[in-house]
PDB file of C-alpha atoms in Angstrom:
ATOM      1  CA  UNK A   1      -6.407  28.475 -27.585  1.00 91.00           C
ATOM      2  CA  UNK A   2      -5.619  25.727 -30.354  1.00 91.00           C
ATOM      3  CA  UNK A   3      -2.210  25.044 -28.984  1.00 91.00           C
ATOM      4  CA  UNK A   4      -3.553  25.100 -25.300  1.00 92.00           C
ATOM      5  CA  UNK A   5      -6.115  22.513 -26.467  1.00 90.00           C
ATOM      6  CA  UNK A   6      -3.762  20.350 -28.063  1.00 87.00           C
ATOM      7  CA  UNK A   7      -1.327  20.106 -24.984  1.00 89.00           C
ATOM      8  CA  UNK A   8      -4.147  19.714 -22.588  1.00 84.00           C
ATOM      9  CA  UNK A   9      -5.482  16.774 -24.903  1.00 86.00           C
ATOM     10  CA  UNK A  10      -2.136  15.469 -24.870  1.00 83.00           C
ATOM     11  CA  UNK A  11      -1.618  15.504 -21.184  1.00 78.00           C
ATOM     12  CA  UNK A  12      -4.871  13.849 -20.598  1.00 78.00           C
ATOM     13  CA  UNK A  13      -4.080  11.108 -22.951  1.00 76.00           C
ATOM     14  CA  UNK A  14      -0.570  10.769 -21.078  1.00 71.00           C
ATOM     15  CA  UNK A  15      -2.419  10.336 -17.913  1.00 68.00           C
ATOM     16  CA  UNK A  16      -4.775   7.978 -18.912  1.00 70.00           C
ATOM     17  CA  UNK A  17      -2.300   5.732 -20.739  1.00 66.00           C
ATOM     18  CA  UNK A  18       0.726   5.865 -18.664  1.00 74.00           C
ATOM     19  CA  UNK A  19       1.929   2.650 -16.730  1.00 84.00           C
ATOM     20  CA  UNK A  20       1.360   3.303 -13.155  1.00 89.00           C
ATOM     21  CA  UNK A  21       3.057   0.292 -11.950  1.00 92.00           C
ATOM     22  CA  UNK A  22       0.097  -1.246 -10.003  1.00 94.00           C
ATOM     23  CA  UNK A  23      -3.152  -2.332 -11.264  1.00 95.00           C
ATOM     24  CA  UNK A  24      -6.095   0.002 -10.120  1.00 94.00           C
ATOM     25  CA  UNK A  25      -8.828  -2.017 -11.995  1.00 95.00           C
ATOM     26  CA  UNK A  26     -11.315  -4.138 -10.062  1.00 97.00           C
ATOM     27  CA  UNK A  27     -10.158  -2.674  -6.976  1.00 97.00           C
ATOM     28  CA  UNK A  28     -12.396  -0.912  -4.255  1.00 97.00           C
ATOM     29  CA  UNK A  29     -11.018   1.446  -1.642  1.00 97.00           C
ATOM     30  CA  UNK A  30     -12.881   2.304   1.669  1.00 97.00           C
ATOM     31  CA  UNK A  31     -11.794   4.645   4.635  1.00 96.00           C
ATOM     32  CA  UNK A  32     -12.139   3.079   7.898  1.00 96.00           C
ATOM     33  CA  UNK A  33     -11.884   5.920  10.153  1.00 95.00           C
ATOM     34  CA  UNK A  34     -15.819   6.022  10.731  1.00 95.00           C
ATOM     35  CA  UNK A  35     -15.761   7.137  14.425  1.00 95.00           C
ATOM     36  CA  UNK A  36     -17.051   3.806  15.866  1.00 94.00           C
ATOM     37  CA  UNK A  37     -19.173   4.226  18.852  1.00 94.00           C
ATOM     38  CA  UNK A  38     -17.569   1.108  20.874  1.00 94.00           C
ATOM     39  CA  UNK A  39     -14.279   0.445  18.962  1.00 92.00           C
ATOM     40  CA  UNK A  40     -13.688  -2.952  20.910  1.00 92.00           C
ATOM     41  CA  UNK A  41     -17.056  -4.258  19.707  1.00 94.00           C
ATOM     42  CA  UNK A  42     -16.269  -2.734  16.174  1.00 95.00           C
ATOM     43  CA  UNK A  43     -13.001  -4.466  15.923  1.00 93.00           C
ATOM     44  CA  UNK A  44     -14.631  -7.916  16.899  1.00 93.00           C
ATOM     45  CA  UNK A  45     -17.284  -7.280  14.089  1.00 95.00           C
ATOM     46  CA  UNK A  46     -14.652  -6.423  11.872  1.00 95.00           C
ATOM     47  CA  UNK A  47     -13.059  -9.728  12.159  1.00 94.00           C
ATOM     48  CA  UNK A  48     -16.066 -11.427  11.113  1.00 94.00           C
ATOM     49  CA  UNK A  49     -16.550  -9.069   8.138  1.00 95.00           C
ATOM     50  CA  UNK A  50     -12.848 -10.072   6.795  1.00 95.00           C
ATOM     51  CA  UNK A  51     -13.394 -13.610   7.338  1.00 94.00           C
ATOM     52  CA  UNK A  52     -16.599 -13.240   5.269  1.00 94.00           C
ATOM     53  CA  UNK A  53     -14.584 -11.619   2.567  1.00 94.00           C
ATOM     54  CA  UNK A  54     -11.692 -14.407   2.446  1.00 93.00           C
ATOM     55  CA  UNK A  55     -14.514 -16.755   2.034  1.00 94.00           C
ATOM     56  CA  UNK A  56     -16.083 -15.025  -0.924  1.00 95.00           C
ATOM     57  CA  UNK A  57     -15.366 -16.772  -4.141  1.00 96.00           C
ATOM     58  CA  UNK A  58     -15.380 -13.275  -5.945  1.00 96.00           C
ATOM     59  CA  UNK A  59     -12.708 -11.783  -3.577  1.00 97.00           C
ATOM     60  CA  UNK A  60      -9.308 -12.263  -4.772  1.00 97.00           C
ATOM     61  CA  UNK A  61      -7.299 -10.203  -2.104  1.00 97.00           C
ATOM     62  CA  UNK A  62      -7.746  -7.793   0.681  1.00 97.00           C
ATOM     63  CA  UNK A  63      -5.515  -5.108   2.503  1.00 97.00           C
ATOM     64  CA  UNK A  64      -5.986  -2.896   5.551  1.00 97.00           C
ATOM     65  CA  UNK A  65      -3.196  -0.207   5.479  1.00 96.00           C
ATOM     66  CA  UNK A  66      -2.610   3.380   6.265  1.00 96.00           C
ATOM     67  CA  UNK A  67      -1.615   4.472   2.615  1.00 96.00           C
ATOM     68  CA  UNK A  68      -2.833   3.695  -0.808  1.00 96.00           C
ATOM     69  CA  UNK A  69      -0.930   4.123  -4.025  1.00 94.00           C
ATOM     70  CA  UNK A  70      -2.845   7.492  -4.663  1.00 89.00           C
ATOM     71  CA  UNK A  71      -2.067   8.815  -0.978  1.00 92.00           C
ATOM     72  CA  UNK A  72       1.095   8.575   0.412  1.00 93.00           C
ATOM     73  CA  UNK A  73       2.098  10.670   3.498  1.00 90.00           C
ATOM     74  CA  UNK A  74       5.260  13.112   3.425  1.00 91.00           C
ATOM     75  CA  UNK A  75       7.158  10.902   5.443  1.00 94.00           C
ATOM     76  CA  UNK A  76      10.970  10.621   4.970  1.00 95.00           C
ATOM     77  CA  UNK A  77      13.859   9.374   7.032  1.00 94.00           C
ATOM     78  CA  UNK A  78      17.656   8.809   6.252  1.00 96.00           C
ATOM     79  CA  UNK A  79      18.760   4.975   6.293  1.00 96.00           C
ATOM     80  CA  UNK A  80      22.414   3.974   6.138  1.00 96.00           C
ATOM     81  CA  UNK A  81      24.126   0.890   5.036  1.00 96.00           C
ATOM     82  CA  UNK A  82      26.047  -0.282   7.689  1.00 94.00           C
ATOM     83  CA  UNK A  83      28.415  -2.173   5.089  1.00 93.00           C
ATOM     84  CA  UNK A  84      29.429   0.776   2.926  1.00 95.00           C
ATOM     85  CA  UNK A  85      28.310   3.643   5.049  1.00 94.00           C
ATOM     86  CA  UNK A  86      26.082   5.055   2.130  1.00 96.00           C
ATOM     87  CA  UNK A  87      23.099   7.244   3.285  1.00 96.00           C
ATOM     88  CA  UNK A  88      19.910   7.534   1.362  1.00 97.00           C
ATOM     89  CA  UNK A  89      16.851   9.442   2.091  1.00 96.00           C
ATOM     90  CA  UNK A  90      13.838   7.000   1.670  1.00 97.00           C
ATOM     91  CA  UNK A  91      10.016   7.896   1.926  1.00 96.00           C
ATOM     92  CA  UNK A  92       8.605   5.470   4.353  1.00 95.00           C
ATOM     93  CA  UNK A  93       5.226   3.930   4.750  1.00 96.00           C
ATOM     94  CA  UNK A  94       3.573   0.802   6.120  1.00 95.00           C
ATOM     95  CA  UNK A  95       2.280  -2.244   4.476  1.00 95.00           C
ATOM     96  CA  UNK A  96       0.468  -5.302   5.374  1.00 95.00           C
ATOM     97  CA  UNK A  97       0.842  -8.788   3.435  1.00 95.00           C
ATOM     98  CA  UNK A  98      -1.949  -8.110   1.372  1.00 96.00           C
ATOM     99  CA  UNK A  99      -1.212  -4.535  -0.129  1.00 97.00           C
ATOM    100  CA  UNK A 100       1.462  -5.764  -2.659  1.00 97.00           C
ATOM    101  CA  UNK A 101      -1.006  -8.762  -4.141  1.00 97.00           C
ATOM    102  CA  UNK A 102      -4.195  -6.410  -3.911  1.00 98.00           C
ATOM    103  CA  UNK A 103      -2.685  -3.465  -6.179  1.00 97.00           C
ATOM    104  CA  UNK A 104      -0.623  -6.186  -8.217  1.00 98.00           C
ATOM    105  CA  UNK A 105       2.606  -4.671  -7.455  1.00 98.00           C
ATOM    106  CA  UNK A 106       5.443  -6.798  -9.330  1.00 97.00           C
ATOM    107  CA  UNK A 107       8.229  -8.131  -6.880  1.00 97.00           C
ATOM    108  CA  UNK A 108      11.319  -8.474  -8.707  1.00 97.00           C
ATOM    109  CA  UNK A 109      13.640  -9.703  -5.833  1.00 98.00           C
ATOM    110  CA  UNK A 110      12.598 -11.643  -2.874  1.00 97.00           C
ATOM    111  CA  UNK A 111       9.411 -12.166  -1.533  1.00 96.00           C
ATOM    112  CA  UNK A 112       6.494 -10.300   0.077  1.00 96.00           C
ATOM    113  CA  UNK A 113       5.483 -10.253   3.617  1.00 95.00           C
ATOM    114  CA  UNK A 114       3.721 -13.422   4.954  1.00 93.00           C
ATOM    115  CA  UNK A 115       1.120 -13.149   7.913  1.00 87.00           C
ATOM    116  CA  UNK A 116       2.104 -16.860   8.730  1.00 84.00           C
ATOM    117  CA  UNK A 117       5.442 -15.403   9.963  1.00 79.00           C
ATOM    118  CA  UNK A 118       3.990 -12.363  11.849  1.00 71.00           C
ATOM    119  CA  UNK A 119       6.067 -12.826  14.540  1.00 68.00           C
ATOM    120  CA  UNK A 120       9.332 -12.808  12.524  1.00 74.00           C
ATOM    121  CA  UNK A 121       8.343 -10.090  10.100  1.00 76.00           C
ATOM    122  CA  UNK A 122       8.928  -7.250  12.641  1.00 80.00           C
ATOM    123  CA  UNK A 123      12.036  -5.550  11.247  1.00 89.00           C
ATOM    124  CA  UNK A 124      11.720  -6.774   7.764  1.00 94.00           C
ATOM    125  CA  UNK A 125      11.067  -4.410   5.083  1.00 96.00           C
ATOM    126  CA  UNK A 126      10.121  -4.199   1.232  1.00 98.00           C
ATOM    127  CA  UNK A 127      11.974  -1.322  -0.910  1.00 98.00           C
ATOM    128  CA  UNK A 128      11.271  -0.403  -4.328  1.00 98.00           C
ATOM    129  CA  UNK A 129      13.803  -0.541  -7.150  1.00 98.00           C
ATOM    130  CA  UNK A 130      14.803   3.090  -6.757  1.00 97.00           C
ATOM    131  CA  UNK A 131      15.883   2.569  -3.349  1.00 98.00           C
ATOM    132  CA  UNK A 132      17.636  -0.476  -4.450  1.00 98.00           C
ATOM    133  CA  UNK A 133      19.489   1.543  -6.983  1.00 97.00           C
ATOM    134  CA  UNK A 134      20.109   4.303  -4.668  1.00 97.00           C
ATOM    135  CA  UNK A 135      22.196   2.123  -2.421  1.00 97.00           C
ATOM    136  CA  UNK A 136      23.898   0.726  -5.365  1.00 97.00           C
ATOM    137  CA  UNK A 137      22.983  -2.798  -4.595  1.00 97.00           C
ATOM    138  CA  UNK A 138      22.542  -5.392  -7.813  1.00 96.00           C
ATOM    139  CA  UNK A 139      20.887  -7.987  -5.273  1.00 97.00           C
ATOM    140  CA  UNK A 140      19.197  -6.218  -2.222  1.00 97.00           C
ATOM    141  CA  UNK A 141      17.822  -9.384  -0.579  1.00 97.00           C
ATOM    142  CA  UNK A 142      19.411 -10.000   2.772  1.00 96.00           C
ATOM    143  CA  UNK A 143      20.873  -6.379   3.071  1.00 97.00           C
ATOM    144  CA  UNK A 144      20.696  -4.675   6.368  1.00 96.00           C
ATOM    145  CA  UNK A 145      19.777  -1.021   6.618  1.00 96.00           C
ATOM    146  CA  UNK A 146      19.890   1.291   9.737  1.00 95.00           C
ATOM    147  CA  UNK A 147      17.264   4.111  10.105  1.00 92.00           C
ATOM    148  CA  UNK A 148      19.230   7.370  11.273  1.00 88.00           C
ATOM    149  CA  UNK A 149      17.222   8.584  14.101  1.00 73.00           C
ATOM    150  CA  UNK A 150      16.825   8.559  18.018  1.00 58.00           C
ATOM    151  CA  UNK A 151      15.911   4.825  17.536  1.00 70.00           C
ATOM    152  CA  UNK A 152      18.209   3.921  14.889  1.00 76.00           C
ATOM    153  CA  UNK A 153      16.588   0.331  14.276  1.00 88.00           C
ATOM    154  CA  UNK A 154      18.268  -2.065  11.752  1.00 92.00           C
ATOM    155  CA  UNK A 155      15.920  -3.698   9.162  1.00 94.00           C
ATOM    156  CA  UNK A 156      16.418  -6.445   6.773  1.00 95.00           C
ATOM    157  CA  UNK A 157      15.332  -6.356   3.178  1.00 97.00           C
ATOM    158  CA  UNK A 158      13.363  -9.436   2.045  1.00 97.00           C
ATOM    159  CA  UNK A 159      11.877  -8.065  -1.221  1.00 97.00           C
ATOM    160  CA  UNK A 160      12.263  -5.457  -3.985  1.00 98.00           C
ATOM    161  CA  UNK A 161       9.037  -4.034  -5.322  1.00 98.00           C
ATOM    162  CA  UNK A 162       9.133  -2.758  -8.983  1.00 97.00           C
ATOM    163  CA  UNK A 163       8.682   0.911  -9.237  1.00 97.00           C
ATOM    164  CA  UNK A 164       5.273   2.324  -9.251  1.00 96.00           C
ATOM    165  CA  UNK A 165       3.637   5.618  -9.005  1.00 94.00           C
ATOM    166  CA  UNK A 166       2.553   6.679  -5.580  1.00 93.00           C
ATOM    167  CA  UNK A 167       2.369  10.146  -6.265  1.00 89.00           C
ATOM    168  CA  UNK A 168       1.559  12.650  -9.230  1.00 85.00           C
ATOM    169  CA  UNK A 169       2.866  11.724 -12.569  1.00 82.00           C
ATOM    170  CA  UNK A 170       4.823  14.808 -12.985  1.00 81.00           C
ATOM    171  CA  UNK A 171       6.921  13.748  -9.982  1.00 86.00           C
ATOM    172  CA  UNK A 172       9.781  11.190 -10.291  1.00 90.00           C
ATOM    173  CA  UNK A 173       9.409   7.880  -8.221  1.00 94.00           C
ATOM    174  CA  UNK A 174      11.446   8.360  -5.254  1.00 96.00           C
ATOM    175  CA  UNK A 175      13.216   5.933  -3.292  1.00 98.00           C
ATOM    176  CA  UNK A 176      10.592   4.131  -1.054  1.00 98.00           C
ATOM    177  CA  UNK A 177      10.557   1.629   2.094  1.00 97.00           C
ATOM    178  CA  UNK A 178       7.687  -0.125   3.346  1.00 97.00           C
ATOM    179  CA  UNK A 179       7.853  -1.927   6.764  1.00 94.00           C
ATOM    180  CA  UNK A 180       5.334  -4.672   7.761  1.00 93.00           C
ATOM    181  CA  UNK A 181       2.353  -3.258   9.060  1.00 88.00           C
ATOM    182  CA  UNK A 182       0.798  -6.573  10.767  1.00 88.00           C
ATOM    183  CA  UNK A 183      -2.338  -8.325  10.140  1.00 88.00           C
ATOM    184  CA  UNK A 184      -5.539  -6.885   8.747  1.00 89.00           C
ATOM    185  CA  UNK A 185      -7.067  -4.613  11.437  1.00 90.00           C
ATOM    186  CA  UNK A 186      -9.625  -1.932  11.814  1.00 92.00           C
ATOM    187  CA  UNK A 187      -6.835   0.198  13.229  1.00 92.00           C
ATOM    188  CA  UNK A 188      -5.757   0.979   9.794  1.00 95.00           C
ATOM    189  CA  UNK A 189      -7.101   3.913   7.511  1.00 96.00           C
ATOM    190  CA  UNK A 190      -8.060   2.108   4.273  1.00 97.00           C
ATOM    191  CA  UNK A 191      -9.687  -1.077   3.237  1.00 97.00           C
ATOM    192  CA  UNK A 192      -8.733  -2.153  -0.277  1.00 98.00           C
ATOM    193  CA  UNK A 193     -10.508  -5.138  -1.911  1.00 98.00           C
ATOM    194  CA  UNK A 194      -9.631  -6.834  -5.044  1.00 98.00           C
ATOM    195  CA  UNK A 195     -12.431  -8.660  -6.612  1.00 97.00           C
ATOM    196  CA  UNK A 196     -13.033 -10.522  -9.944  1.00 97.00           C
ATOM    197  CA  UNK A 197     -13.982  -8.376 -12.680  1.00 95.00           C
ATOM    198  CA  UNK A 198     -17.594  -7.282 -12.608  1.00 93.00           C
ATOM    199  CA  UNK A 199     -18.124  -8.160  -9.091  1.00 96.00           C
ATOM    200  CA  UNK A 200     -16.830  -5.101  -7.371  1.00 95.00           C
ATOM    201  CA  UNK A 201     -20.281  -3.513  -6.743  1.00 94.00           C
ATOM    202  CA  UNK A 202     -21.740  -6.567  -5.433  1.00 95.00           C
ATOM    203  CA  UNK A 203     -19.062  -7.235  -3.157  1.00 96.00           C
ATOM    204  CA  UNK A 204     -18.893  -3.759  -1.520  1.00 95.00           C
ATOM    205  CA  UNK A 205     -22.533  -3.414  -1.415  1.00 94.00           C
ATOM    206  CA  UNK A 206     -22.562  -6.310   0.758  1.00 93.00           C
ATOM    207  CA  UNK A 207     -19.978  -4.605   2.972  1.00 95.00           C
ATOM    208  CA  UNK A 208     -22.000  -1.583   3.194  1.00 95.00           C
ATOM    209  CA  UNK A 209     -24.828  -3.372   4.696  1.00 94.00           C
ATOM    210  CA  UNK A 210     -22.705  -5.315   6.925  1.00 95.00           C
ATOM    211  CA  UNK A 211     -21.073  -2.079   8.273  1.00 95.00           C
ATOM    212  CA  UNK A 212     -24.703  -0.744   8.752  1.00 94.00           C
ATOM    213  CA  UNK A 213     -24.727  -3.004  11.651  1.00 93.00           C
ATOM    214  CA  UNK A 214     -21.706  -1.506  13.407  1.00 94.00           C
ATOM    215  CA  UNK A 215     -22.791   1.847  15.215  1.00 94.00           C
ATOM    216  CA  UNK A 216     -20.571   4.594  14.173  1.00 95.00           C
ATOM    217  CA  UNK A 217     -20.781   8.541  13.256  1.00 95.00           C
ATOM    218  CA  UNK A 218     -19.940   8.245   9.829  1.00 94.00           C
ATOM    219  CA  UNK A 219     -21.381   6.039   7.281  1.00 94.00           C
ATOM    220  CA  UNK A 220     -19.332   3.345   5.606  1.00 94.00           C
ATOM    221  CA  UNK A 221     -18.716   4.240   1.625  1.00 94.00           C
ATOM    222  CA  UNK A 222     -16.277   3.271  -1.100  1.00 95.00           C
TER     223      UNK A 222
END
């Protein structure tokens, strides 16, 4: 019993102190699948809510996306480097331009997505360091990779994210690719908001009140 207690305590300490590769502090997350009575009207109202968030001095960044660092789908595909024919299995997920800054995931090469260039970001992707290493690249920026599937689209790497834990800590960080999701939208599953320290509850309570004005079957919560 003593040995189990010691091991359990060490495991808890490890989970609390381990570097995650992203910053979870001062970030609130809410689900957006609230079953709105009028999706069109809700979308228009959401645009107004986003503008209010952007104009709030206590809000640093926002993201709407279908994944968050603690909830990634089991979605994999093989990608090929046309220059070397190297084939790598990558976990794949979307990301908007606000995702990386909201979770403060370091960019070690290249740049993040840019909403101002939304029209040209369609086939651009971010990969993590593990993916770059798996392809054997020293510099991944500008590299082309082709998805192995029915469509076989080709993507251009514009940025490399430092490895971050997007699944349980007992699992290794797998090669990851993220494509541009587009501008913030109510069509995404999660809303993530980074605020100044100590301001999260105040900002999110204002959102709770704002969403009460949008008829839905499920209440907004964070």
